PDB file of C-alpha atoms in Angstrom:
ATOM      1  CA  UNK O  12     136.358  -6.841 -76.151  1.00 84.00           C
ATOM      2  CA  UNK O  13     133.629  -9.576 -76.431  1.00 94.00           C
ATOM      3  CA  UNK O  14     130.024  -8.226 -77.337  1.00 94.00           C
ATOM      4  CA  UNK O  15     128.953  -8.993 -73.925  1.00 96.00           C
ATOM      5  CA  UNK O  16     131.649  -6.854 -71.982  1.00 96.00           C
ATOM      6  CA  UNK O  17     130.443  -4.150 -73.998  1.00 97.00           C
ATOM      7  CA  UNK O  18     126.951  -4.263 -73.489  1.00 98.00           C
ATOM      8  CA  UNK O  19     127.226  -4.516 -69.830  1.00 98.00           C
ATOM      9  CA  UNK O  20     129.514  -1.553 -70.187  1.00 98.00           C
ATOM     10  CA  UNK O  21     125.881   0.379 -71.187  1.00 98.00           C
ATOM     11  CA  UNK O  22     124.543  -0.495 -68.168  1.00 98.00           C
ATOM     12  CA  UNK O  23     124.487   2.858 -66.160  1.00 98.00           C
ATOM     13  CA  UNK O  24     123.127   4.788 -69.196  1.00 98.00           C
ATOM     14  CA  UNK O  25     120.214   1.987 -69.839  1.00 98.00           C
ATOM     15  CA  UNK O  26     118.933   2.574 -66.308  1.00 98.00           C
ATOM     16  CA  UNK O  27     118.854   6.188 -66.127  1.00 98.00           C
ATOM     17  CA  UNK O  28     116.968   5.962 -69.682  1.00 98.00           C
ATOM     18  CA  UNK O  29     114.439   3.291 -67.810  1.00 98.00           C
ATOM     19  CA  UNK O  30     113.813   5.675 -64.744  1.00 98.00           C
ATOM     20  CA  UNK O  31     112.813   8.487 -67.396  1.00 98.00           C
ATOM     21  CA  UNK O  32     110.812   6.330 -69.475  1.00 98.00           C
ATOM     22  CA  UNK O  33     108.748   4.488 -66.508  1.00 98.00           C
ATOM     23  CA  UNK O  34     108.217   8.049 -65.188  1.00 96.00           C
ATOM     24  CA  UNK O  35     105.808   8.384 -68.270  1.00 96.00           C
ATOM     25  CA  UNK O  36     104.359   4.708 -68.405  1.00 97.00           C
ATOM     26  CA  UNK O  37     100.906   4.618 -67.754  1.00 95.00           C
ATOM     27  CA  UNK O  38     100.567   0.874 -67.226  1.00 96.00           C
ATOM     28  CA  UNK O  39     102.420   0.056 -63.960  1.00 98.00           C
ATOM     29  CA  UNK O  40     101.039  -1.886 -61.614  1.00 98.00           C
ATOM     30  CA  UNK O  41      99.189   0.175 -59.659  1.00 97.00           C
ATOM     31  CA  UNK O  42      99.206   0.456 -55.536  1.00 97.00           C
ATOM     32  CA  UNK O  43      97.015  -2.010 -53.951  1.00 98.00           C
ATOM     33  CA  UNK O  44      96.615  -4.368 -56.783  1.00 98.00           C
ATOM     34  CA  UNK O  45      97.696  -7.676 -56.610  1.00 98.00           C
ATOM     35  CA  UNK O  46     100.297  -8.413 -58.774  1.00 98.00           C
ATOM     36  CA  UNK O  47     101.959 -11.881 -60.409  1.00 98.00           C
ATOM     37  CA  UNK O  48     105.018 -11.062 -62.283  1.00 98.00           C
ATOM     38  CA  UNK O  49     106.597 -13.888 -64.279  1.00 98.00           C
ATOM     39  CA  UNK O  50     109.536 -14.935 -66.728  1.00 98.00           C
ATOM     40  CA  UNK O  51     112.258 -17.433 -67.612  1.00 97.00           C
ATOM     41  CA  UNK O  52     115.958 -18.032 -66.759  1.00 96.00           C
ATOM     42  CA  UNK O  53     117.138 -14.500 -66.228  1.00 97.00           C
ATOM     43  CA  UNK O  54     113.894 -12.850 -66.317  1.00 98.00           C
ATOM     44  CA  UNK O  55     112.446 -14.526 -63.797  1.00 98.00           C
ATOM     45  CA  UNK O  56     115.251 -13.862 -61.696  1.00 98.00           C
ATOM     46  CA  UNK O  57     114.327 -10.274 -62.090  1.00 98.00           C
ATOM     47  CA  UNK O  58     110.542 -10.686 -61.746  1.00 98.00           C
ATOM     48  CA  UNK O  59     111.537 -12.280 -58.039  1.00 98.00           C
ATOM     49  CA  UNK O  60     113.575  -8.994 -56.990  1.00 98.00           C
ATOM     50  CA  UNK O  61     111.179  -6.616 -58.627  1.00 98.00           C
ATOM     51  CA  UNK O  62     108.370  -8.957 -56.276  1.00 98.00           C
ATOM     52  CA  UNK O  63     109.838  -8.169 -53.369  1.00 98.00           C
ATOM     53  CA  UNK O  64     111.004  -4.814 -54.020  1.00 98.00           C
ATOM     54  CA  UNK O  65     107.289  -3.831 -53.957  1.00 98.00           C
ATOM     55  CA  UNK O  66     105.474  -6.097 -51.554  1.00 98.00           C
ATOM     56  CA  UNK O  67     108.447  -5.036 -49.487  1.00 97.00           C
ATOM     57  CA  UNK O  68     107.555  -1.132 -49.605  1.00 97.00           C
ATOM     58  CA  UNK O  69     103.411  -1.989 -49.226  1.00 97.00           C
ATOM     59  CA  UNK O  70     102.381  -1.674 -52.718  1.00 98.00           C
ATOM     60  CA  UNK O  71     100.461  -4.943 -52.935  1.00 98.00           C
ATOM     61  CA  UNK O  72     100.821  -8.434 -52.421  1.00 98.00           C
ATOM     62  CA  UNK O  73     103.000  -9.390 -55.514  1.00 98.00           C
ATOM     63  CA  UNK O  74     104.307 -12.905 -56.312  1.00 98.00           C
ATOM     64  CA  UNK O  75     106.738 -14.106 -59.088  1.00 98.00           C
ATOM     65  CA  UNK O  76     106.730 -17.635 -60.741  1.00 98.00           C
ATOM     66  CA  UNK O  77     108.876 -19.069 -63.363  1.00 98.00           C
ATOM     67  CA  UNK O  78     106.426 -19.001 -66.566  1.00 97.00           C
ATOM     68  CA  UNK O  79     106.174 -22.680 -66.639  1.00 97.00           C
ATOM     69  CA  UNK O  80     105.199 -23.023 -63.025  1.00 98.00           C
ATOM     70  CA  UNK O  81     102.616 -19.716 -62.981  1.00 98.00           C
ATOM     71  CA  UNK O  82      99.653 -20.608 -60.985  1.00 97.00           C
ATOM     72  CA  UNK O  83      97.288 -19.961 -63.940  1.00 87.00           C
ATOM     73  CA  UNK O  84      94.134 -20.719 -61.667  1.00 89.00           C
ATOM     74  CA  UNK O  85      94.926 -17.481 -59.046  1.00 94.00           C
ATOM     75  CA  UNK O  86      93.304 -14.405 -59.125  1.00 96.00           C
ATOM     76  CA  UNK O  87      95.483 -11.396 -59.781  1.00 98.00           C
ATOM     77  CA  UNK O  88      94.985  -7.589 -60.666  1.00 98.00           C
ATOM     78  CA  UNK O  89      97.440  -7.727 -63.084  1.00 98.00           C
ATOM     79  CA  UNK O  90     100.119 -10.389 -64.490  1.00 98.00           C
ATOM     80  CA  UNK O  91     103.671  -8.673 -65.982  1.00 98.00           C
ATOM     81  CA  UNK O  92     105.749 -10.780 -68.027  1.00 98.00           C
ATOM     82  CA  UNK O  93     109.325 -10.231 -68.380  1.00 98.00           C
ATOM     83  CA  UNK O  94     110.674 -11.684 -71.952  1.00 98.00           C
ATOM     84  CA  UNK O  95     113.412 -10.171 -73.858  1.00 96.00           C
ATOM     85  CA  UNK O  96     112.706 -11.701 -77.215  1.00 95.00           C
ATOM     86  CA  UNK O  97     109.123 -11.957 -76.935  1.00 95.00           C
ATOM     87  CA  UNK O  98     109.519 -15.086 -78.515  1.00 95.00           C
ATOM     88  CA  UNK O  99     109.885 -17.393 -75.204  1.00 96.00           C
ATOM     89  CA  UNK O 100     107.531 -20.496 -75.726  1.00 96.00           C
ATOM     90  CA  UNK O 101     106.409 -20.444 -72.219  1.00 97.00           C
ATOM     91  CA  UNK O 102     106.211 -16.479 -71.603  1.00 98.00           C
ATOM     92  CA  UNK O 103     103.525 -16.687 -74.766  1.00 97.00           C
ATOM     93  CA  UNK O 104     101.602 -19.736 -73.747  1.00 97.00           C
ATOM     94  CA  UNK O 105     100.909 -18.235 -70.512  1.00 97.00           C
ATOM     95  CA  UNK O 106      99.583 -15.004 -72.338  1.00 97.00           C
ATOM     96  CA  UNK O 107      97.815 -17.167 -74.026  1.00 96.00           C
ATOM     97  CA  UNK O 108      95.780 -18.629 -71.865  1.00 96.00           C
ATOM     98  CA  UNK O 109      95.218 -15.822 -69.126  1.00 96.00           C
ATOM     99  CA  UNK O 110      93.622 -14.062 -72.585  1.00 91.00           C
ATOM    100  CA  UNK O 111      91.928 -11.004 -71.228  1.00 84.00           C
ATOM    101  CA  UNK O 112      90.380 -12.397 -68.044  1.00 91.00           C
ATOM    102  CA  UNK O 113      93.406 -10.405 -66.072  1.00 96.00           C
ATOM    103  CA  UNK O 114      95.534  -7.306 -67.657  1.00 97.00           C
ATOM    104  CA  UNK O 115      99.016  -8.019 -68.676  1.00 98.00           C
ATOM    105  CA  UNK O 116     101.657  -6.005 -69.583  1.00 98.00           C
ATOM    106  CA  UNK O 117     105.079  -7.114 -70.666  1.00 98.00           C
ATOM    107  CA  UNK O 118     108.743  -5.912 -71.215  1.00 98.00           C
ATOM    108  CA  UNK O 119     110.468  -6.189 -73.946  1.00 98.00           C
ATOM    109  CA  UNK O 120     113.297  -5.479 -75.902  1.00 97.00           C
ATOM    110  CA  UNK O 121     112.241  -6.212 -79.328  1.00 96.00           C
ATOM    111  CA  UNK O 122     108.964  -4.665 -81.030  1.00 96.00           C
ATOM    112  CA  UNK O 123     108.744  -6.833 -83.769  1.00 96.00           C
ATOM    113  CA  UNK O 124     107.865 -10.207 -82.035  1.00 96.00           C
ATOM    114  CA  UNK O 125     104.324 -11.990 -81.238  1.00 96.00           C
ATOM    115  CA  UNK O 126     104.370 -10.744 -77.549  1.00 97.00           C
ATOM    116  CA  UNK O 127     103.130  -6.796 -78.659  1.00 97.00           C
ATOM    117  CA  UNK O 128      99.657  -9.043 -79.538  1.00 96.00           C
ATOM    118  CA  UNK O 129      99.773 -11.482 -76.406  1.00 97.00           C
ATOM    119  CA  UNK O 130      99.776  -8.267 -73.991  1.00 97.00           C
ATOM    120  CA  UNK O 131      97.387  -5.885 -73.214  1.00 96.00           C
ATOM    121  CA  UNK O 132     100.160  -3.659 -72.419  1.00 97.00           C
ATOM    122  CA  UNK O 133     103.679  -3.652 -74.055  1.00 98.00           C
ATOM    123  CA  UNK O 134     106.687  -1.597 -72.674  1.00 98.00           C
ATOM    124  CA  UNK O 135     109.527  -1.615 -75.571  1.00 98.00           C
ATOM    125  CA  UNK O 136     113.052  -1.235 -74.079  1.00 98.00           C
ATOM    126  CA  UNK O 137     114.770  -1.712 -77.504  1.00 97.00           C
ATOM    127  CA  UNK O 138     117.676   0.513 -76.411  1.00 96.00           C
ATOM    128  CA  UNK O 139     118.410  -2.506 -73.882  1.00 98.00           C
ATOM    129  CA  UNK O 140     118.637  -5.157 -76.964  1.00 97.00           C
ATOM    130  CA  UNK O 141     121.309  -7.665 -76.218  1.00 96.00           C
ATOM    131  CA  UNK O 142     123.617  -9.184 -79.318  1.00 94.00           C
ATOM    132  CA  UNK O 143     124.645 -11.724 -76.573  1.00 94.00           C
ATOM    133  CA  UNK O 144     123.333 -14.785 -76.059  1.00 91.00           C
ATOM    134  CA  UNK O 145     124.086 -13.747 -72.512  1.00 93.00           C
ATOM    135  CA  UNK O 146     121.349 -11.289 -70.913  1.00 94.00           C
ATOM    136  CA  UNK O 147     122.680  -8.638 -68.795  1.00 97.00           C
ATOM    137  CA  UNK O 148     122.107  -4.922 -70.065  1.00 98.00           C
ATOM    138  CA  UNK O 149     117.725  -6.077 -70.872  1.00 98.00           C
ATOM    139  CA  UNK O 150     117.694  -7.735 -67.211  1.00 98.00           C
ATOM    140  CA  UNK O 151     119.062  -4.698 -65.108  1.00 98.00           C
ATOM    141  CA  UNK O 152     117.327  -2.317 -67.386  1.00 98.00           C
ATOM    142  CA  UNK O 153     114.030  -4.007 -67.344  1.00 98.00           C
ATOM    143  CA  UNK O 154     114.201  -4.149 -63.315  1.00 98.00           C
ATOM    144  CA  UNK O 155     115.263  -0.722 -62.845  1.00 98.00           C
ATOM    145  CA  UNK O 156     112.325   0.717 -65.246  1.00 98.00           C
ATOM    146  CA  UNK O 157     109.746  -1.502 -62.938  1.00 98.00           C
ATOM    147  CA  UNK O 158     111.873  -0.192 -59.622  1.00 98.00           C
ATOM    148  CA  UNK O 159     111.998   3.673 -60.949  1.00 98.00           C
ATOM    149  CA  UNK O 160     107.586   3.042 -61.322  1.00 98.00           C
ATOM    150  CA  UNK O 161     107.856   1.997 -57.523  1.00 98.00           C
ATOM    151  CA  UNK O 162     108.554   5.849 -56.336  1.00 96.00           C
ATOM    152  CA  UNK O 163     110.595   6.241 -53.826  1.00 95.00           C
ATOM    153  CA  UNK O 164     111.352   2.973 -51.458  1.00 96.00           C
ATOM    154  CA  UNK O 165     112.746   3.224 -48.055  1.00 93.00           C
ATOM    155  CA  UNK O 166     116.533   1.702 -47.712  1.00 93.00           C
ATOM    156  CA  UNK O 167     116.550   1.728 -51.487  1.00 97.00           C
ATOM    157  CA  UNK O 168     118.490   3.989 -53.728  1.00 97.00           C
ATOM    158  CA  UNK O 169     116.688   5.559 -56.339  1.00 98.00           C
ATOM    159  CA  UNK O 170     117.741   4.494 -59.754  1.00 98.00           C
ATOM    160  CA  UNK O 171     119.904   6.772 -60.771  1.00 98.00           C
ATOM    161  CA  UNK O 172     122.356   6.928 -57.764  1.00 98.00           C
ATOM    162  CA  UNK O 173     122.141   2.623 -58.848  1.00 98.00           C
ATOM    163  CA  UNK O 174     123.640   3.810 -61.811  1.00 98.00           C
ATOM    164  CA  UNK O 175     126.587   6.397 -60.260  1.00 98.00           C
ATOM    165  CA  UNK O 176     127.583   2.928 -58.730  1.00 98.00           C
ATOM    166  CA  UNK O 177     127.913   1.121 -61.468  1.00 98.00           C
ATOM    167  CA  UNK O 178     129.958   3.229 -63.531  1.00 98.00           C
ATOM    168  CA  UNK O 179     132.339   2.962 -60.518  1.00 97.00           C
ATOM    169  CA  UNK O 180     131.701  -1.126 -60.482  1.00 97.00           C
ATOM    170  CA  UNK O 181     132.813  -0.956 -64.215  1.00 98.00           C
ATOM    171  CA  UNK O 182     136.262   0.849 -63.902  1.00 96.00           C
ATOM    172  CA  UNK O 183     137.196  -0.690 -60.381  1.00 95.00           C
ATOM    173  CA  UNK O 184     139.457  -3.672 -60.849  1.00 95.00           C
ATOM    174  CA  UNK O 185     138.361  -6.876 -59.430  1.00 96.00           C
ATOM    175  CA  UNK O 186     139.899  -8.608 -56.388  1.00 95.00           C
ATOM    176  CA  UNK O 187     142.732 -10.843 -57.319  1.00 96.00           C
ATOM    177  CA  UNK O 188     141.218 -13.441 -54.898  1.00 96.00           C
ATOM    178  CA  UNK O 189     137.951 -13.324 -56.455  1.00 97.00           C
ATOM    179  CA  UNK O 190     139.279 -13.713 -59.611  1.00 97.00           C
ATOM    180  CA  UNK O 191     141.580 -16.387 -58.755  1.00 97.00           C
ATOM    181  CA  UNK O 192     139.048 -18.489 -56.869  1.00 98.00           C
ATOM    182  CA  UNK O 193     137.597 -21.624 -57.908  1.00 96.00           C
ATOM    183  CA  UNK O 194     133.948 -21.781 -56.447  1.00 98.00           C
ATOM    184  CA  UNK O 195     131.840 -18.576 -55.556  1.00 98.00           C
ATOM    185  CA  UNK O 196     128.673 -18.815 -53.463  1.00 98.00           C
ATOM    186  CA  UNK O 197     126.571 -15.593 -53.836  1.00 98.00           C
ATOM    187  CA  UNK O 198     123.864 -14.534 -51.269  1.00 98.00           C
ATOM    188  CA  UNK O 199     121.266 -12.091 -51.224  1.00 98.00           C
ATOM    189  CA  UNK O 200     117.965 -10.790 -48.791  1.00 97.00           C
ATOM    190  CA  UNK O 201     114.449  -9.943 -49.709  1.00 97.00           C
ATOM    191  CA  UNK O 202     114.646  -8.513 -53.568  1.00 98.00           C
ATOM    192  CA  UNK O 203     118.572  -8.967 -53.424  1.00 98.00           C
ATOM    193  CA  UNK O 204     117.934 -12.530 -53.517  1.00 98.00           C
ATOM    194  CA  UNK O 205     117.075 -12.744 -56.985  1.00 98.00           C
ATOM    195  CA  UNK O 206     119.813 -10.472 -57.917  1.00 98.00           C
ATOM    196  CA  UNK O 207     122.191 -13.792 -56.176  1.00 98.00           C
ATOM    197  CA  UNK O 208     120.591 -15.947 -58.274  1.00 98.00           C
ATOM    198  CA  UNK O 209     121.232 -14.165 -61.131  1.00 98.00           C
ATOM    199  CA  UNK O 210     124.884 -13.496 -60.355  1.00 98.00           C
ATOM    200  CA  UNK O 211     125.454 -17.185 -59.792  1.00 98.00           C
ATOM    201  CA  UNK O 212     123.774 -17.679 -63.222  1.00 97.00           C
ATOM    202  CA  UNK O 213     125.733 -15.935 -64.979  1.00 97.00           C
ATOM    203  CA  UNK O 214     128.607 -16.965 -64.146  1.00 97.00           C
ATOM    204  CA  UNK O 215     127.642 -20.697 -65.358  1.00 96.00           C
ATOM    205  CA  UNK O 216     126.500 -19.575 -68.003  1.00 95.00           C
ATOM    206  CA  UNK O 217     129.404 -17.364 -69.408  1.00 95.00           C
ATOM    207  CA  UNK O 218     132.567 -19.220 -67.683  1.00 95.00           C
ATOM    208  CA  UNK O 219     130.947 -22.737 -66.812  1.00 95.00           C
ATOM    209  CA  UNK O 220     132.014 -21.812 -63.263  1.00 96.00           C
ATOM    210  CA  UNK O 221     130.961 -23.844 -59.966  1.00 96.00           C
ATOM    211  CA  UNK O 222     129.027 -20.919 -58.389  1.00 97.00           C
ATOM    212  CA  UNK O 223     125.911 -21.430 -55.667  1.00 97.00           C
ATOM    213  CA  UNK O 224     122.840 -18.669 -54.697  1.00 98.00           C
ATOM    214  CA  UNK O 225     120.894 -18.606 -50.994  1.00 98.00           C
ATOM    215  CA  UNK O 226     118.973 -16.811 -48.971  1.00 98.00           C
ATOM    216  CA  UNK O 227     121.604 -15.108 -47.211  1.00 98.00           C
ATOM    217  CA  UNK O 228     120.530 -16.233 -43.552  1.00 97.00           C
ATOM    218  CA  UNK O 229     120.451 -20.182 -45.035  1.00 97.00           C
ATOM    219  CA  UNK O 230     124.191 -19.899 -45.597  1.00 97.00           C
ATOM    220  CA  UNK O 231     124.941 -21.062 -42.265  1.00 96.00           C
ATOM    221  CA  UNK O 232     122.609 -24.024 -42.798  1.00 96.00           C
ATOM    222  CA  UNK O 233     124.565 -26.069 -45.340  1.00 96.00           C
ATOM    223  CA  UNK O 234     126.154 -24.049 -47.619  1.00 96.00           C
ATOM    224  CA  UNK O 235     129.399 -22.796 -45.591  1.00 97.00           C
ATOM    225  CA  UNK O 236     129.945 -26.246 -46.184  1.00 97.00           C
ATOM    226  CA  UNK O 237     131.731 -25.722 -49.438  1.00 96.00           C
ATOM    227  CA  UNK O 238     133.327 -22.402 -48.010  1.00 97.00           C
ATOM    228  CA  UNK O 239     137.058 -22.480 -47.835  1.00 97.00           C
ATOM    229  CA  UNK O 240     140.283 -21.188 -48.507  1.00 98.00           C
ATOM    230  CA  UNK O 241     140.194 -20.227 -52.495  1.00 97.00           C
ATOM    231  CA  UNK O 242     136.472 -19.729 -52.271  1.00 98.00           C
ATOM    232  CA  UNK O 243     134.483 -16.831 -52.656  1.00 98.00           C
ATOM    233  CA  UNK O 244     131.179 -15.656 -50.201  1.00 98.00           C
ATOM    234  CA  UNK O 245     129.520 -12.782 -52.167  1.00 98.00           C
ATOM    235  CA  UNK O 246     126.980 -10.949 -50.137  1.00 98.00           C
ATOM    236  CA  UNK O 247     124.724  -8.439 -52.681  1.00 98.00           C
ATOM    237  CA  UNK O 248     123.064  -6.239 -50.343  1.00 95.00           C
ATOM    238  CA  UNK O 249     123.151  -6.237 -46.481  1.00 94.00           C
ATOM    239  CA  UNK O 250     125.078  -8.453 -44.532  1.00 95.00           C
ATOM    240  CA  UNK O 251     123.883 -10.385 -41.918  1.00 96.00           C
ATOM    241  CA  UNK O 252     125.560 -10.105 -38.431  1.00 96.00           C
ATOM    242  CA  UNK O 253     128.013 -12.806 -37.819  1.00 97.00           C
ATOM    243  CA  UNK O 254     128.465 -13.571 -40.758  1.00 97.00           C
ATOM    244  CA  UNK O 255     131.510 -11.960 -41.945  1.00 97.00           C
ATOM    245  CA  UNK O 256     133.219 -14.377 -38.658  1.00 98.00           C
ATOM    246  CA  UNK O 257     131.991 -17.040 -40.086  1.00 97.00           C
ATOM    247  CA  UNK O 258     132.794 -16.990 -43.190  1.00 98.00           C
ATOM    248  CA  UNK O 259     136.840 -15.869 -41.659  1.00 97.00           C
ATOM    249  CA  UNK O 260     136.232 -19.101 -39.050  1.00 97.00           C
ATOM    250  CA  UNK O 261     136.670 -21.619 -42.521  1.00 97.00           C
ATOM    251  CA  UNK O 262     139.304 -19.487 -44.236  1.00 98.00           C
ATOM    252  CA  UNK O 263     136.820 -18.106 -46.922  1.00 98.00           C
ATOM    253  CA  UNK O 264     137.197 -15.164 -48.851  1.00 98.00           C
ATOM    254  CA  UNK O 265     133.922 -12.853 -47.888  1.00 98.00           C
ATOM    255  CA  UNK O 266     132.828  -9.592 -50.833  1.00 98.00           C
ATOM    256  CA  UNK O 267     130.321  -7.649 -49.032  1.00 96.00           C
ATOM    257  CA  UNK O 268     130.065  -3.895 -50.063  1.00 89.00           C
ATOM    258  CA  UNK O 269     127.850  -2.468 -47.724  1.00 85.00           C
ATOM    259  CA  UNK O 270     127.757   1.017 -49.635  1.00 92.00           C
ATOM    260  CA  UNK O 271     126.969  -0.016 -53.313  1.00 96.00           C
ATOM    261  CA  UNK O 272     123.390  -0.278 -54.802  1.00 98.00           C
ATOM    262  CA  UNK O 273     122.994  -4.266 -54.821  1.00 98.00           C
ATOM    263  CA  UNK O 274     122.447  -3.560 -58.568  1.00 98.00           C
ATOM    264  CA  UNK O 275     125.676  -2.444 -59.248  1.00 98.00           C
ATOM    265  CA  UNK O 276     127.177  -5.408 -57.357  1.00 98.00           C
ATOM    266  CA  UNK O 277     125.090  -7.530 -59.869  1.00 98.00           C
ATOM    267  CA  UNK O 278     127.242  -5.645 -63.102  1.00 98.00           C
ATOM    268  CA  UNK O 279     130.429  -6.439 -61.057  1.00 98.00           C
ATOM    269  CA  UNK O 280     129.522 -10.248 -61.001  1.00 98.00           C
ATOM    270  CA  UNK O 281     128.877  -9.953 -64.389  1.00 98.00           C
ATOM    271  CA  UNK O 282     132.688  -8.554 -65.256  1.00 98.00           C
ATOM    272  CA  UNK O 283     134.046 -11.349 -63.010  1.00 98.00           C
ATOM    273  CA  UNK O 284     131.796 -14.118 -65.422  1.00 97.00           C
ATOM    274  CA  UNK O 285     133.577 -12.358 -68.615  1.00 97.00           C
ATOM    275  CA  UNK O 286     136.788 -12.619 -66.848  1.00 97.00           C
ATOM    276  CA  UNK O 287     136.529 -15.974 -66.111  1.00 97.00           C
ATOM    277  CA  UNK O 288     135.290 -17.135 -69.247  1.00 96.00           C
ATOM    278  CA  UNK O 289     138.201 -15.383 -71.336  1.00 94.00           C
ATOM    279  CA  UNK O 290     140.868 -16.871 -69.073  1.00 94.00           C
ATOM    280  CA  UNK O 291     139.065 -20.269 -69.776  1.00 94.00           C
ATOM    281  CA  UNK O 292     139.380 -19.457 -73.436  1.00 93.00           C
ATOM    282  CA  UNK O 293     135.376 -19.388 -73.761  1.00 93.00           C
ATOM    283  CA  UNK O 294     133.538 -17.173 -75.831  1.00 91.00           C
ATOM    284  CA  UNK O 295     130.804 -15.223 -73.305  1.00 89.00           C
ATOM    285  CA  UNK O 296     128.480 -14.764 -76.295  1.00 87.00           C
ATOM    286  CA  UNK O 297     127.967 -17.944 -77.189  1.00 88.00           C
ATOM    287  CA  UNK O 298     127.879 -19.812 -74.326  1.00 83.00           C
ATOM    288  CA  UNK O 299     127.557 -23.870 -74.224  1.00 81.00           C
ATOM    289  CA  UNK O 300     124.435 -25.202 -75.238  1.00 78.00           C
ATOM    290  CA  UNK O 301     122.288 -22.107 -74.967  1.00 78.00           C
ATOM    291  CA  UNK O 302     120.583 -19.967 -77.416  1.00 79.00           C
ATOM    292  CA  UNK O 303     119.259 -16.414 -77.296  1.00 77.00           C
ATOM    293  CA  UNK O 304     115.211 -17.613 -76.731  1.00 82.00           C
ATOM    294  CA  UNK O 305     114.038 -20.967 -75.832  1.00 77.00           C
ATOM    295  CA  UNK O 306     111.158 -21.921 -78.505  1.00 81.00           C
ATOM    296  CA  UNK O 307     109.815 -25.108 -78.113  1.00 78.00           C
ATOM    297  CA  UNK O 308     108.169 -27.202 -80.797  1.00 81.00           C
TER     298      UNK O 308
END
């Protein structure tokens, strides 16, 4: 087993550990503040679900910007940075130059990096630490601790039913034809979006697979393009009415599991990315051309 497949196997444990651990965390955003949240590759795939996981339920206008492209000139209660290493160049230039003009708190998995003295506020999910170059155990675990701080949200399971799912989306075996396929286009609504994103990421990253993300409701404008027989139409979260027909209409295969915490459907595409990347003789911890953090010079 590859280090990755076994860290994702951790998954439903890490969360329920997050909910109980946010349940004591003292430096959430708080409701009504307005709230950036920020981070790179993976991470900010995460701060873009958590963003509209909790504008979505009225907490506060909250946006979510790739560090690099963080509006450093906008006026927010509170900034929270997403970073496994700590170490990300952009993650600790943007502390940087916020300084103390606007509390920040960040999430991390490692303690011993300069990001406990960039934030004002430092939650340390070390028990989420990732061998892999891959992230996928941090990531989920680091968006269900800021979901479980959310309280309860309406059409949204509460963490720990995410987790029941999961252990079943990590002894279910995968479709043949999604595992057979040779293009997947995932697609995702509101916070589910960023979970697409993430799924389609992963996937490059681990098998160097031709995978696409959307806006679910954009798939009819373009992207059913590349839909055919042999390719995949992963829907995390609802699915849009129609949709199923149309993806039928150009001999696609459609995944849609209306019943499963989108969360869980994200450790599914995860399996599939090992999968793939074993049966193309890659290693998924040490994927082409990537390292663990990105520091520049």
């Amino acid at each position: 087993m590859s280090r990755t497949a076994a860290e994702i196997a951790t998954q439903p444990a890490c969360w329920r550990r997050a909910a109980e651990a946010a349940a004591t965390f003292e430096r959430l955003p708080k409701p009504g503040e307005r709230v950036a949240v920020t981070g790179c590759g993976t991470s900010w795939f995460m701060a873009l679900a958590y963003a509209a996981l909790r504008e979505g339920a009225g907490l506060g206008e909250t946006d979510a910007f790739a560090a690099s492209e963080f509006p450093a000139g906008r006026a927010y209660d509170r900034v929270v940075a997403i970073t496994r290493s700590g170490t990300t160049t952009e993650i600790l230039d943007l502390l940087t130059l916020l300084g103390r003009r606007v509390p920040t708190l960040a999430l991390t998995a490692d303690p011993a990096t300069p990001v406990m003295d960039a934030a004002d506020a430092v939650a340390v999910l070390d028990w989420a630490d990732e061998e892999s170059v891959v992230q996928t155990r941090f990531a989920t675990t680091a968006l269900a601790y800021l979901r479980a701080g959310l309280g309860e949200l309406p059409g949204v399971k509460p963490v720990a039913e995410a987790a029941v799912d999961a252990e079943l989306a990590l002894t279910e075996p995968l479709p043949e034809a999604v595992v057979t396929a040779d293009q997947w286009t995932f697609l995702g609504r509101g916070w589910t979006y960023g979970l697409a994103l993430e799924a389609s990421l992963k996937m490059r990253e681990a098998a160097g697979a031709w995978t696409e993300a959307y806006p679910a409701m954009e798939y009819r404008h373009g992207p059913i393009a590349v839909t055919g027989p042999g390719r995949v139409t992963w829907v995390l979260g609802p699915l849009p009415d129609g949709l199923a027909g149309d993806v039928a209409r150009v001999g696609g295969t459609l995944v849609a599991r209306r019943d499963a915490d989108p969360l869980a459907e994200l450790v599914r595409a995860q399996r599939l990315a090992v999968t793939l990347a074993e049966a193309r003789a890659l290693d998924p911890d040490h994927p082409r051309h990537l390292t663990r953090s990105v520091i520049l010079p």
